[in-house]
XYZ file of C-alpha atoms in Angstrom:
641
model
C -0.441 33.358 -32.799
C -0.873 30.625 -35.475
C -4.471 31.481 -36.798
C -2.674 35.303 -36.835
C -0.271 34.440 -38.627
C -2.128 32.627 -41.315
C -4.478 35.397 -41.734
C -1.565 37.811 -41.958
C -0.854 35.497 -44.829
C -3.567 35.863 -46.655
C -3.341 39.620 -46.735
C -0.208 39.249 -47.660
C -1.873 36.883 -50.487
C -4.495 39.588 -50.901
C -3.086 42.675 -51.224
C -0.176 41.268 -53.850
C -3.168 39.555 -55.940
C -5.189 43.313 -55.885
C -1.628 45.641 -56.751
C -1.402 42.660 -59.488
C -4.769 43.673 -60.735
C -3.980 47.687 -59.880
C -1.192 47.817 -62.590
C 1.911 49.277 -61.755
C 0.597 53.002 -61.123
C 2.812 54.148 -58.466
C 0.210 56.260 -57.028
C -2.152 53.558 -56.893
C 0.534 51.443 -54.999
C 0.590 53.793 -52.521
C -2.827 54.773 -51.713
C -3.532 50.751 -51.167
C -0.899 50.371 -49.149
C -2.004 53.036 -47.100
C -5.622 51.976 -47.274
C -4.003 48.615 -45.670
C -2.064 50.242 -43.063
C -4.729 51.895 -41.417
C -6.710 48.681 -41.604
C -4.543 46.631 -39.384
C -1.496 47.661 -37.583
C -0.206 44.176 -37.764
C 0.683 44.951 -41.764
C 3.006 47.091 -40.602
C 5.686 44.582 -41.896
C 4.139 43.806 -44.633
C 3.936 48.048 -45.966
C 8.035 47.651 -45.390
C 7.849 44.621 -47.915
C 5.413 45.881 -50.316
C 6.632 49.372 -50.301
C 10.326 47.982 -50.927
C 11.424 50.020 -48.161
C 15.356 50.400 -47.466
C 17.231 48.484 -44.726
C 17.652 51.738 -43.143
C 13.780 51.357 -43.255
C 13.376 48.556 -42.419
C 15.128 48.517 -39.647
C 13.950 51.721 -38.031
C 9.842 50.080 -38.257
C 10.946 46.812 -36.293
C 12.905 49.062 -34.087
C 9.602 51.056 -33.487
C 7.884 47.803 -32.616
C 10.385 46.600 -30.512
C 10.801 49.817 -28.361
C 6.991 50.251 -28.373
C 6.569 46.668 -27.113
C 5.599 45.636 -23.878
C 5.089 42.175 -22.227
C 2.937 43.351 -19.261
C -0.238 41.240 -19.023
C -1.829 44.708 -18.070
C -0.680 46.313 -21.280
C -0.797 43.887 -23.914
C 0.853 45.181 -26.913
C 0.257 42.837 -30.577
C 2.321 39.949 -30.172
C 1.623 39.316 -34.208
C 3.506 42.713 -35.030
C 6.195 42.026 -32.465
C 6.905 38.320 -33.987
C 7.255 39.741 -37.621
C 9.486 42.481 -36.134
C 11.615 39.970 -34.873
C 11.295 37.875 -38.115
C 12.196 41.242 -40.151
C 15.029 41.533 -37.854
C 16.092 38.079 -38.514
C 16.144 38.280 -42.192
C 17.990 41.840 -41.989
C 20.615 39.969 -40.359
C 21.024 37.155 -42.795
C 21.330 39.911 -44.882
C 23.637 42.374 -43.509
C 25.900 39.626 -43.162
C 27.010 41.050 -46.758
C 26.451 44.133 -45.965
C 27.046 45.237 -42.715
C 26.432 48.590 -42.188
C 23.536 48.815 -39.900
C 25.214 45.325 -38.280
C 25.630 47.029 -34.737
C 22.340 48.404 -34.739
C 20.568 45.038 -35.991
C 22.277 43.213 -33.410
C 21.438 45.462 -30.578
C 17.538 45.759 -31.649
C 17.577 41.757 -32.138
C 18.999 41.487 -28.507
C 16.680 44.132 -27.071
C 14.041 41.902 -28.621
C 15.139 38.807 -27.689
C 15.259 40.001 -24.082
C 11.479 41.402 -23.867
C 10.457 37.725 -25.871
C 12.415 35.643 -22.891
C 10.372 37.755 -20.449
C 7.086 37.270 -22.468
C 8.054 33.339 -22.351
C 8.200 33.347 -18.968
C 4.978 35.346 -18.427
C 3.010 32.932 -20.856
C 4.295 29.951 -19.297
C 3.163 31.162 -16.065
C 0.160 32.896 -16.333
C -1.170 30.496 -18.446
C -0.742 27.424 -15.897
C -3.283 25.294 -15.051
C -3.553 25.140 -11.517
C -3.122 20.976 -11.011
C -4.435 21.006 -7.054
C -5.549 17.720 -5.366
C -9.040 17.749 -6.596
C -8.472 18.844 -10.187
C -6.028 15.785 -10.348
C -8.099 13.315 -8.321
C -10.873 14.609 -10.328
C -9.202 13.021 -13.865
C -8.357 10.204 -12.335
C -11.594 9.151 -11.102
C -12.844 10.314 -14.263
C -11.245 7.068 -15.709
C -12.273 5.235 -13.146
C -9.348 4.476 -11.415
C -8.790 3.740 -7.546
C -5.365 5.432 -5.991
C -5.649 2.899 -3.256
C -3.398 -0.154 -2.688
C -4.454 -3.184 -1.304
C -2.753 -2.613 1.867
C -3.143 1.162 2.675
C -5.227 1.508 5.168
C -4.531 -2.085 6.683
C -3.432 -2.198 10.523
C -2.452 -5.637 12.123
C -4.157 -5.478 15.160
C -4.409 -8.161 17.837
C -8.290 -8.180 17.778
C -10.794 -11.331 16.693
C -11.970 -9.380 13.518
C -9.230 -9.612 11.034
C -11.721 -9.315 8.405
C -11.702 -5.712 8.878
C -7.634 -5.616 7.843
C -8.504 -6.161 4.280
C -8.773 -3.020 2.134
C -10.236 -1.593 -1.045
C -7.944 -1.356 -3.584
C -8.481 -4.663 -6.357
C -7.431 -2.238 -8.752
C -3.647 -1.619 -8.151
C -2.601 -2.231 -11.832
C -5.104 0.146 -12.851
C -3.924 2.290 -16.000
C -3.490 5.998 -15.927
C -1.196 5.530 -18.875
C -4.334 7.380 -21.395
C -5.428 10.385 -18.879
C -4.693 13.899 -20.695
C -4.141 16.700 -18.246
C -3.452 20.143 -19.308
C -0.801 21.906 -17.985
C -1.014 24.734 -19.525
C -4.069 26.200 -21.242
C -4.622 24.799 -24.692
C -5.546 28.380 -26.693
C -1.653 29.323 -25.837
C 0.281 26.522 -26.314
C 0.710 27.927 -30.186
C 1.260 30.990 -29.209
C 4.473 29.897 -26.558
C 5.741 27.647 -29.089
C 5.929 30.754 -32.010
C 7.821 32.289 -29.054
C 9.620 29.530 -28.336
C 10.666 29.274 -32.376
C 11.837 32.711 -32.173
C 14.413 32.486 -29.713
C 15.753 29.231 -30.356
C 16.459 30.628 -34.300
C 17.976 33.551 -32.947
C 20.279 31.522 -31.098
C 18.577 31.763 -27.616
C 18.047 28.385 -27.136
C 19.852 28.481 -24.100
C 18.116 31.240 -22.324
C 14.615 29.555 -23.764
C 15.537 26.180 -21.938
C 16.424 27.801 -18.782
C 13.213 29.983 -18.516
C 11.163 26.737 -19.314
C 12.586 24.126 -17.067
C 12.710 26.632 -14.453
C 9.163 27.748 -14.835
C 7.787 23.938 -15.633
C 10.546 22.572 -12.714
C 8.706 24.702 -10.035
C 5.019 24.090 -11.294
C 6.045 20.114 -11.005
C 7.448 20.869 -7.388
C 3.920 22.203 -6.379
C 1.880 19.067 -7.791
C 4.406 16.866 -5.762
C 3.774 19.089 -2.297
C 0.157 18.527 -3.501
C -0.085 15.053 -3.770
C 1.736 14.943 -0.447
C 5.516 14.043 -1.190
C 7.588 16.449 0.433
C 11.276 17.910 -0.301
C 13.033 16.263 2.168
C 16.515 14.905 2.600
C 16.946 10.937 3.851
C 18.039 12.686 7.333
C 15.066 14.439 7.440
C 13.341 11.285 6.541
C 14.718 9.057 8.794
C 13.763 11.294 12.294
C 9.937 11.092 11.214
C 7.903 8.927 13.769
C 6.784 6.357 12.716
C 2.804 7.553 12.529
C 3.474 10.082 10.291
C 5.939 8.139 8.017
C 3.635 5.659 7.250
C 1.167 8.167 5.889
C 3.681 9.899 4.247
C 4.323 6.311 2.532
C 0.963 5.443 2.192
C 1.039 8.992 0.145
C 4.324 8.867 -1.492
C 2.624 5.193 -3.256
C -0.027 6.969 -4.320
C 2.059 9.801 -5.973
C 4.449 7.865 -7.872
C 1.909 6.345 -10.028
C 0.100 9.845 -10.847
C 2.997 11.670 -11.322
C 4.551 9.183 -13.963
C 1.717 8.469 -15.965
C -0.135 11.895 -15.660
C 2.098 14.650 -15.109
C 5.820 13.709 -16.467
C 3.690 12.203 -19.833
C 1.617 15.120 -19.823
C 4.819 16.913 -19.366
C 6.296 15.054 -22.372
C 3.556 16.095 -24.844
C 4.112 19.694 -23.796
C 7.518 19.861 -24.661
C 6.832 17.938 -27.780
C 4.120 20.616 -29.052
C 6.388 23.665 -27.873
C 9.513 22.658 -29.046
C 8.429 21.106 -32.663
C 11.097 20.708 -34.746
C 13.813 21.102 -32.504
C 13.254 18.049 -30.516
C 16.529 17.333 -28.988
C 16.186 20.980 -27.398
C 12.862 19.431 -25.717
C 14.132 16.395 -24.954
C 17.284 18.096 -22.622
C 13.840 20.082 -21.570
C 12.180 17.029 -20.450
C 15.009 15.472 -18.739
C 15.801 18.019 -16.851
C 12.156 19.001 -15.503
C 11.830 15.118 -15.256
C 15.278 15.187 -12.920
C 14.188 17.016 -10.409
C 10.804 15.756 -9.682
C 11.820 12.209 -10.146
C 15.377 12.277 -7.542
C 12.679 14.121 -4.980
C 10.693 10.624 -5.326
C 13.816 8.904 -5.307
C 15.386 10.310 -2.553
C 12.426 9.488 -0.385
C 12.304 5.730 -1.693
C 16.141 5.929 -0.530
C 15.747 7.135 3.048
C 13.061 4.711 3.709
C 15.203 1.692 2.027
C 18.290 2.565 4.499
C 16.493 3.360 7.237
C 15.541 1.012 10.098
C 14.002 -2.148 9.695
C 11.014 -3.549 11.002
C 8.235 -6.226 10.586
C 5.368 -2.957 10.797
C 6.910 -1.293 7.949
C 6.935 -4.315 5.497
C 3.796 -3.658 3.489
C 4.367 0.147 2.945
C 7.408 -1.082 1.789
C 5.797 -3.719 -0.365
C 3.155 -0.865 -1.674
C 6.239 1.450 -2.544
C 8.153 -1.571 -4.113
C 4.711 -2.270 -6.321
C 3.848 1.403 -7.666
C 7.695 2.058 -8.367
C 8.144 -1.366 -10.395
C 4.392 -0.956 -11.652
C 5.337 2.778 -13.503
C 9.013 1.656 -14.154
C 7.832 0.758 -17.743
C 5.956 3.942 -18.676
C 9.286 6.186 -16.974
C 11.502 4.047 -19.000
C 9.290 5.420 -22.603
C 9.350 8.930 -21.905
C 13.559 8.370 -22.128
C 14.207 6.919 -25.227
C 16.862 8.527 -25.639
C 20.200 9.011 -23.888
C 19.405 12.369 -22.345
C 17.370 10.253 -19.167
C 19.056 6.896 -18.949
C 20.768 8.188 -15.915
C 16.963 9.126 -14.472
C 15.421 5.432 -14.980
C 19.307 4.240 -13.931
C 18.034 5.685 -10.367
C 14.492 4.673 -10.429
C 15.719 1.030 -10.869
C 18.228 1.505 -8.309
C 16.231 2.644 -5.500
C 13.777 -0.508 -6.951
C 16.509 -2.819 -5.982
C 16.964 -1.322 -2.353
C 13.637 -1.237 -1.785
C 13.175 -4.970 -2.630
C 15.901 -5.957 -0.616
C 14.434 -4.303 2.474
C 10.969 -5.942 1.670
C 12.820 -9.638 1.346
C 14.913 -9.108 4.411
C 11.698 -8.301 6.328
C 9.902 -10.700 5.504
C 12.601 -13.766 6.120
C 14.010 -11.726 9.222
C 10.169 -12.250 10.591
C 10.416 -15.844 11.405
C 13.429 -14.934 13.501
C 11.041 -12.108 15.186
C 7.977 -15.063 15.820
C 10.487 -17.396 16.582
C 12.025 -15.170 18.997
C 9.396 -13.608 20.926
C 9.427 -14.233 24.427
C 6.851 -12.904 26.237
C 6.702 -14.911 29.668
C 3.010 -13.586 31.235
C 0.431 -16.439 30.406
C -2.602 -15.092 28.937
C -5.782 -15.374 31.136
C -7.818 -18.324 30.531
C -5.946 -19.885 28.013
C -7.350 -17.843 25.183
C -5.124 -16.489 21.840
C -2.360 -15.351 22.305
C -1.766 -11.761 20.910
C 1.031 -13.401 18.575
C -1.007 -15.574 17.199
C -3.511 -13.079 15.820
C -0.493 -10.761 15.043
C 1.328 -13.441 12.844
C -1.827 -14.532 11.059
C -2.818 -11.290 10.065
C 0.682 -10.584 8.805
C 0.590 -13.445 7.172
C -2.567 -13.051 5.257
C -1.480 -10.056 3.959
C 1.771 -11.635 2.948
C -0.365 -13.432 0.411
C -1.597 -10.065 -1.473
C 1.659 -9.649 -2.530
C 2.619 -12.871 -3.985
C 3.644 -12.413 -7.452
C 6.723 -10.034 -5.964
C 7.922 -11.823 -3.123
C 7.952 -14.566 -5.276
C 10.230 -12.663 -7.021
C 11.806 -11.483 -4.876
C 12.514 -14.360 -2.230
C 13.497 -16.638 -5.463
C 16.714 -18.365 -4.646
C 16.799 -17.030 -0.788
C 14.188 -19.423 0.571
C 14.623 -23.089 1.277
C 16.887 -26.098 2.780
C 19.667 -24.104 2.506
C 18.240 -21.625 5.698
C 17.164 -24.087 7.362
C 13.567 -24.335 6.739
C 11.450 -27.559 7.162
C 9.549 -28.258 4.112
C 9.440 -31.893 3.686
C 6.306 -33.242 3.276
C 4.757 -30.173 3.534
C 5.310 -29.040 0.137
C 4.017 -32.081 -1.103
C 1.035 -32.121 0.810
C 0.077 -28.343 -0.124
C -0.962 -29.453 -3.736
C -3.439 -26.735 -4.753
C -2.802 -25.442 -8.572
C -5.466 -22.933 -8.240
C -4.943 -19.448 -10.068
C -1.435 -21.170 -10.800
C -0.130 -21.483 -6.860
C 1.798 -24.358 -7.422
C 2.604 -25.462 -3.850
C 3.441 -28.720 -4.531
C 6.491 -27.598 -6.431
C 7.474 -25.723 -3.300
C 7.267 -21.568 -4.509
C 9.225 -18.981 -2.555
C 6.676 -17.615 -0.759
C 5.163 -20.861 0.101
C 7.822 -22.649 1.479
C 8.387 -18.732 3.544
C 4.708 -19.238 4.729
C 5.681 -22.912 6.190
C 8.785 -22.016 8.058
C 7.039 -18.772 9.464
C 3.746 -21.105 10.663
C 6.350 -23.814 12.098
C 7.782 -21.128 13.895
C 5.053 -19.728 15.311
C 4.047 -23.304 16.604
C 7.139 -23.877 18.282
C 6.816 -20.769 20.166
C 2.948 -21.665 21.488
C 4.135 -25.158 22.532
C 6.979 -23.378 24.657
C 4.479 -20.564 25.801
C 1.995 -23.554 26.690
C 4.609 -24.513 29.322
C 4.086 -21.233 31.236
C 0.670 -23.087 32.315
C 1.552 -25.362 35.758
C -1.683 -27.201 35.069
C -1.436 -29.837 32.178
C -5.099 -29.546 31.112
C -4.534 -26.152 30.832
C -1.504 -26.258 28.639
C -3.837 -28.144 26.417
C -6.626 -25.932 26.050
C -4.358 -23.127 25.605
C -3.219 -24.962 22.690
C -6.071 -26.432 21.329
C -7.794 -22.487 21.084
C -4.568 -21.788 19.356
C -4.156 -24.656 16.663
C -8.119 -23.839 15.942
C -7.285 -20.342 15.483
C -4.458 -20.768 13.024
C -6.426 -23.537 11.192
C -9.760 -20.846 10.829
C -7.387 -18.212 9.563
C -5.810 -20.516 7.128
C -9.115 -22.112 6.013
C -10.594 -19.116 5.319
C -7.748 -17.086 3.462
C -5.942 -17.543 0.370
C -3.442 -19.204 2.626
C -5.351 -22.401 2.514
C -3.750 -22.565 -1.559
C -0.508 -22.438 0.113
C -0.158 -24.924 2.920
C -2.715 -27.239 1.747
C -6.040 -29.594 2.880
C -3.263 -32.161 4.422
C -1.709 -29.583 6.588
C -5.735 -28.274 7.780
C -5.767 -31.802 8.481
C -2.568 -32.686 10.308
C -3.302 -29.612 12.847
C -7.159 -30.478 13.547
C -5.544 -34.183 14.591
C -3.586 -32.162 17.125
C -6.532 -30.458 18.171
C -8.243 -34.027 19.167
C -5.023 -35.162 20.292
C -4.736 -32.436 22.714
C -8.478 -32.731 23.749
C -8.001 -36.501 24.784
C -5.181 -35.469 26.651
C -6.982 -33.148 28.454
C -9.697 -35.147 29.366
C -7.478 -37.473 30.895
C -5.468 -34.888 32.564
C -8.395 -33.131 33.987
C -11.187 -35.955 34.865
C -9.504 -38.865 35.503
C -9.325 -38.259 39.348
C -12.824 -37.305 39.262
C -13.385 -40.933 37.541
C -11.338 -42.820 39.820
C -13.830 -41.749 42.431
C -16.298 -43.479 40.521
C -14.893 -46.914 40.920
C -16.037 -49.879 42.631
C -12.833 -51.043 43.775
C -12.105 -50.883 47.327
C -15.183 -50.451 48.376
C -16.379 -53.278 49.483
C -15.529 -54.572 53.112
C -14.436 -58.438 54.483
C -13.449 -59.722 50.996
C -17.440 -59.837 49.851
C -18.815 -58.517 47.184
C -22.410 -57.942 49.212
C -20.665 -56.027 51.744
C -20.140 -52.213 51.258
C -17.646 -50.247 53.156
C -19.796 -46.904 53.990
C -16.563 -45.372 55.693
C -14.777 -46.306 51.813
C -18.199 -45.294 49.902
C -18.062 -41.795 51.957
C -14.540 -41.138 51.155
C -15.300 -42.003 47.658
C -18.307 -39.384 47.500
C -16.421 -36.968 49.234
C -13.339 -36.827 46.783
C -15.820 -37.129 44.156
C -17.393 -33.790 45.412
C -13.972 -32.232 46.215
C -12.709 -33.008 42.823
C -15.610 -31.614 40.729
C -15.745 -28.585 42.660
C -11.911 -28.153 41.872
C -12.551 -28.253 38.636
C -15.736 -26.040 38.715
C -13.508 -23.468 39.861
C -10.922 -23.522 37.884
C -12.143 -24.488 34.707
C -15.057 -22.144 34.759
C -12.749 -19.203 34.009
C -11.095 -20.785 31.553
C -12.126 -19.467 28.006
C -12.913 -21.585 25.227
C -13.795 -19.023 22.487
C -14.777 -21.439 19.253
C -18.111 -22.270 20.497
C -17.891 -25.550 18.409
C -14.862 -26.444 20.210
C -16.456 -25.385 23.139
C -19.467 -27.647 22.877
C -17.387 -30.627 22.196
C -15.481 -30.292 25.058
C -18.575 -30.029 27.216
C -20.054 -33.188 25.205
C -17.018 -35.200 25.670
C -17.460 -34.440 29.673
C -20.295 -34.915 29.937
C -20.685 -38.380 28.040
C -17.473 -39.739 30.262
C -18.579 -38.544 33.738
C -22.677 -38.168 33.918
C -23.072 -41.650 33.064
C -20.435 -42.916 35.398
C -22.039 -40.956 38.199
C -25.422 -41.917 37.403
C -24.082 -45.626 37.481
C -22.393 -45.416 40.479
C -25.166 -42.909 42.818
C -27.678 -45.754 41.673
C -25.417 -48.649 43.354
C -24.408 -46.551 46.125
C -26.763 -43.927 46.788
C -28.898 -46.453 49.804
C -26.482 -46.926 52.118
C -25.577 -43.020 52.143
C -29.084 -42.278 52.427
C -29.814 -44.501 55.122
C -27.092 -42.823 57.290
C -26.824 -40.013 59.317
C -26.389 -36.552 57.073
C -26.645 -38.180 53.737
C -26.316 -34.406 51.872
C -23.174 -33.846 53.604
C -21.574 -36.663 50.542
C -24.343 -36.690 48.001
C -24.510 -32.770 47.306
C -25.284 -32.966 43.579
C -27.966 -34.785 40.919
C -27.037 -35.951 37.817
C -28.918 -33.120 36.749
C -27.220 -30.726 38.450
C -23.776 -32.190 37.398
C -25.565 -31.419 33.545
C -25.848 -27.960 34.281
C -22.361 -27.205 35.809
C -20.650 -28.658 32.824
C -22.202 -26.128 30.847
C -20.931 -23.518 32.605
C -17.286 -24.794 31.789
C -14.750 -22.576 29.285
C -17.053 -19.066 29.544
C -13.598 -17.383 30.911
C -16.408 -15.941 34.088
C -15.092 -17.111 37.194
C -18.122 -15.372 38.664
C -20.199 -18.283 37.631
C -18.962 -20.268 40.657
C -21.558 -18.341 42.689
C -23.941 -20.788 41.810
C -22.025 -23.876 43.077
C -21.413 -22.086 46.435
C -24.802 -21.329 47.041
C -25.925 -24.880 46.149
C -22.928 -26.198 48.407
C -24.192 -23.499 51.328
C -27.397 -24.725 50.643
């Protein structure tokens, strides 16, 4: 409608320039004017004007217009001859307020017209929508080269030896969709709904305008948020989701937020600016009240899910919601300069605080949950427990959001809740990318008391093992496993070299311990006291030297046994066990079969009490920590044999 009316302009321009140049010949008036009126039915008006036609006039050609127009896409009339009708009309009435003769009539043509214009807003509005589906909007954010992911959205603690595969893609959650254009309605008609627009709020329709807009924009913004996967739902409806689904719909709802601030409400914003030019506090209210609905359906899901139940699995949706709402809290709080939204960012930053106290109650309510867990069934061959992975995963992940549970655990973490941090904090003295551990941060001194607590709980869960070697191995798998996790994760930064050290000391510690719980009755039997008979020292005792081979045998085999399906699954750790074994008992067997071995030998069954070489002794040991109790075939058929 703009480039119409500028060319209707310069007719106007025109033909006053060429009746300037005609003279004043009354004939010759006419016969241009009617030259022009048969050259462009949009100069109807401007015959009226030129010919100095009476209100009466006047009046009756917009009235023509008006009655003749009709805002059915299949019947387009000329929406350049129906404006200046309406603009005629306006004008009559400005000037009829004088006289005000044909006052009625005006007024009832000027509705009439005003009525057919709301409907031809609407229709413009809406047949002139872009359709925003998934892929159209994916498409223009990709197009910047932006990732919708979070860090965390497709992570899954799982009690499995891979961890590596809980990381996800996503380094670019404060990516910027701030500068992505999306049309939301096609450009080549924005002018024309905004001379529309014009119209009706000069004729004093700005009411009816607003209404037809926000309703019209309100439901096209409904339709991207059903797109993008955030349902209108009420926090009951919410809260009886299973879990399964809620966490994609959370996983979703992240997503959304951060597209449907910076893309469609800004987009949104510049549309209301270009319609409504020069009457911007009529597309402001506009704005806000499109921008209300779409933003309480986000904040009404944010609300269910921050007074719903709590639990350690929801934590880092909760964290990924907390993240995208406080990321785009900025860019809501510009579109609302004014008064007209304040109460919209008011919620926004309200449901912000609910959802961060959810995430910090979470996370220092999981301690309790480690420290309380009390499953009494002793896993199989000493091997991780399924806490252990589940709390270092969780943990790990913890990490990825550090900046806001920093923030959000300031002040709630330390002596006063009884945490142990002592030493600790001073020993975890790692300034890298500014993780100042040695000053103790919230989340650090969190990380400590959570890892203390899980200890405590393994040494009380060793105790569900009878046999004191195997309370140690159960712990020593443990420690290692923790200490590999920690090593290798951006939890090192946190708790520090000197607490990597401290718990590989209790690894050796509880590795001497079990060497001296499990082979010191097998070493005993290697002894030379009390084996030799009358009080000399060239006298053996074969009855003693038997008894000590057979214990010997009795013992080993005992162990065999056992300690065959125990599992060892570091095979470093593994290896040093079998090293530290092996250097304590094959030499003391050697030593003592070389002494001993004649007198056995020259008696009667002599493989009845020397069943096994050194190396055979070599080979068993190596068969120690697989977690295969079916290796013990191969004792039993040497034994048999």
């Amino acid at each position: 409608m703009a480039g119409n009316k500028d060319g209707d302009e310069r007719v106007i321009a025109a033909a006053q320039q060429i009746l300037k140049s005609l003279g004043t010949s009354k004939n010759v008036k006419e016969d241009m004017i009617l030259i022009l009126s048969n050259f462009d039915n949009r100069l109807s008006a401007v015959t009226d004007l030129l010919s100095g036609g009476s209100v009466e006039e006047r009046l009756a050609a917009a009235e023509e217009v008006v009655l003749g127009w009709s805002s059915d896409p299949n019947s387009p009339g000329d929406s350049t001859a129906y404006l200046s009708a309406v603009d005629e009309i306006l004008k009559l009435m400005e000037d009829l307020s004088v006289d005000g003769e044909f006052t009625d009539r005006a007024e009832n043509v000027l509705h009439l017209a005003l009525s057919k214009l709301e409907d031809e807003f609407r229709h413009a509005l809406v047949r002139n929508t872009v359709p925003l589906d998934a892929e159209t909007i994916c498409a223009s954010v990709q197009s910047q080269r932006f990732s919708l992911s979070f860090h965390s959205n497709d992570c899954v603690i799982e009690d499995s030896e891979d961890e590596e595969g809980a990381s996800c893609d996503g380094d670019e959650r404060g990516g910027n969709l701030g500068d992505l254009a999306v049309d939301l309605i096609k450009p080549d008609v924005i002018d024309d709904v905004r001379d529309i627009a014009e119209r009706m709020i000069r004729a004093g329709y700005e009411k009816e305008c607003s209404q037809v807009y926000t309703s019209v924009r309100g439901d096209v913004l409904d339709k991207c948020l059903l797109v993008l996967g955030v349902e209108k739902l009420s926090i009951e409806e919410v809260q009886k989701i299973g879990w399964k689904t809620l966490d994609e719909k959370m996983k979703k709802w992240s997503t959304a937020v951060k597209v449907v601030i910076r893309v469609l409400l800004s987009a949104e914003k510049r549309l209301c600016n270009r319609i409504f030019v020069g009457s911007e506090m009529i597309g402001d209210s506009c704005f806000s009240e499109i921008s209300k609905g779409c933003v309480m359906q986000i904040v009404t899901f944010a609300e269910a899910i921050a007074v719903g139940q709590r639990s350690s699995e929801r934590l880092f949706r909760i964290l990924d919601m907390y993240d995208a709402l406080a990321d785009v809290l900025p860019d809501l709080q510009a579109l609302f300069l004014d008064d007209s939204g304040r109460y919209v960012c008011e919620d926004v930053q309200g449901v912000l605080y609910l959802l961060g106290e959810v995430a910090k109650g979470t996370v220092l309510e999981f301690e309790n949950v480690v420290q309380r867990e009390t499953s009494r069934k002793p896993i199989q061959g000493g091997e991780i427990h399924p806490l252990t992975r589940y709390v270092m995963n969780y943990v790990k992940l913890l990490v990825d959001y550090t900046d806001s549970l920093n923030l959000l655990l300031a002040n709630d973490v330390g002596d006063s809740n009884g945490l142990q941090v002592g030493h600790n904090d001073d020993d975890c003295n790692d300034n890298d990318n500014n993780l100042h551990t040695s000053d103790g941060s919230p989340l650090a001194r969190c990380l400590v008391s959570i890892m203390a607590s899980l200890e405590s709980n393994l040494e009380d869960k060793s105790k569900l093992y009878e046999d004191k070697a195997m309370q140690c191995i159960f712990l020593m798998n443990n420690i290692l496993y923790i200490v590999q996790k920690v090593k290798d994760s951006e939890l090192g930064k946190f708790l520090g070299d000197h607490w990597i050290r401290k718990r590989r000391g209790q690894i050796r510690q509880y590795a001497t311990t079990y060497l001296r719980a499990s082979w010191t009755k097998v070493l005993s039997c290697l002894k030379d006291e009390g084996i030799w008979g009358g009080g000399s020292s060239s006298n053996v005792s074969k009855a003693a030297l038997k008894e000590r081979f057979k214990n010997f045998n009795l013992s080993f085999e005992e162990i065999y046994r056992n300690q065959t399906a125990w599992k060892v699954p570091d095979p470093q750790l593994r290896e040093e066990l079998r090293i530290s074994i092996s250097e304590r008992v094959i030499p003391a067997y050697r030593s003592f079969l070389g002494r001993f071995r004649g007198p056995i030998e020259n008696g009667r069954h002599p493989g009845k009490y020397i069943k096994y070489t050194t190396e055979d002794l070599e080979n068993f040991v190596l068969d120690l920590f697989e977690g295969n109790s079916g290796v013990a075939h191969y004792l039993r058929k040497k034994l048999s044999g």
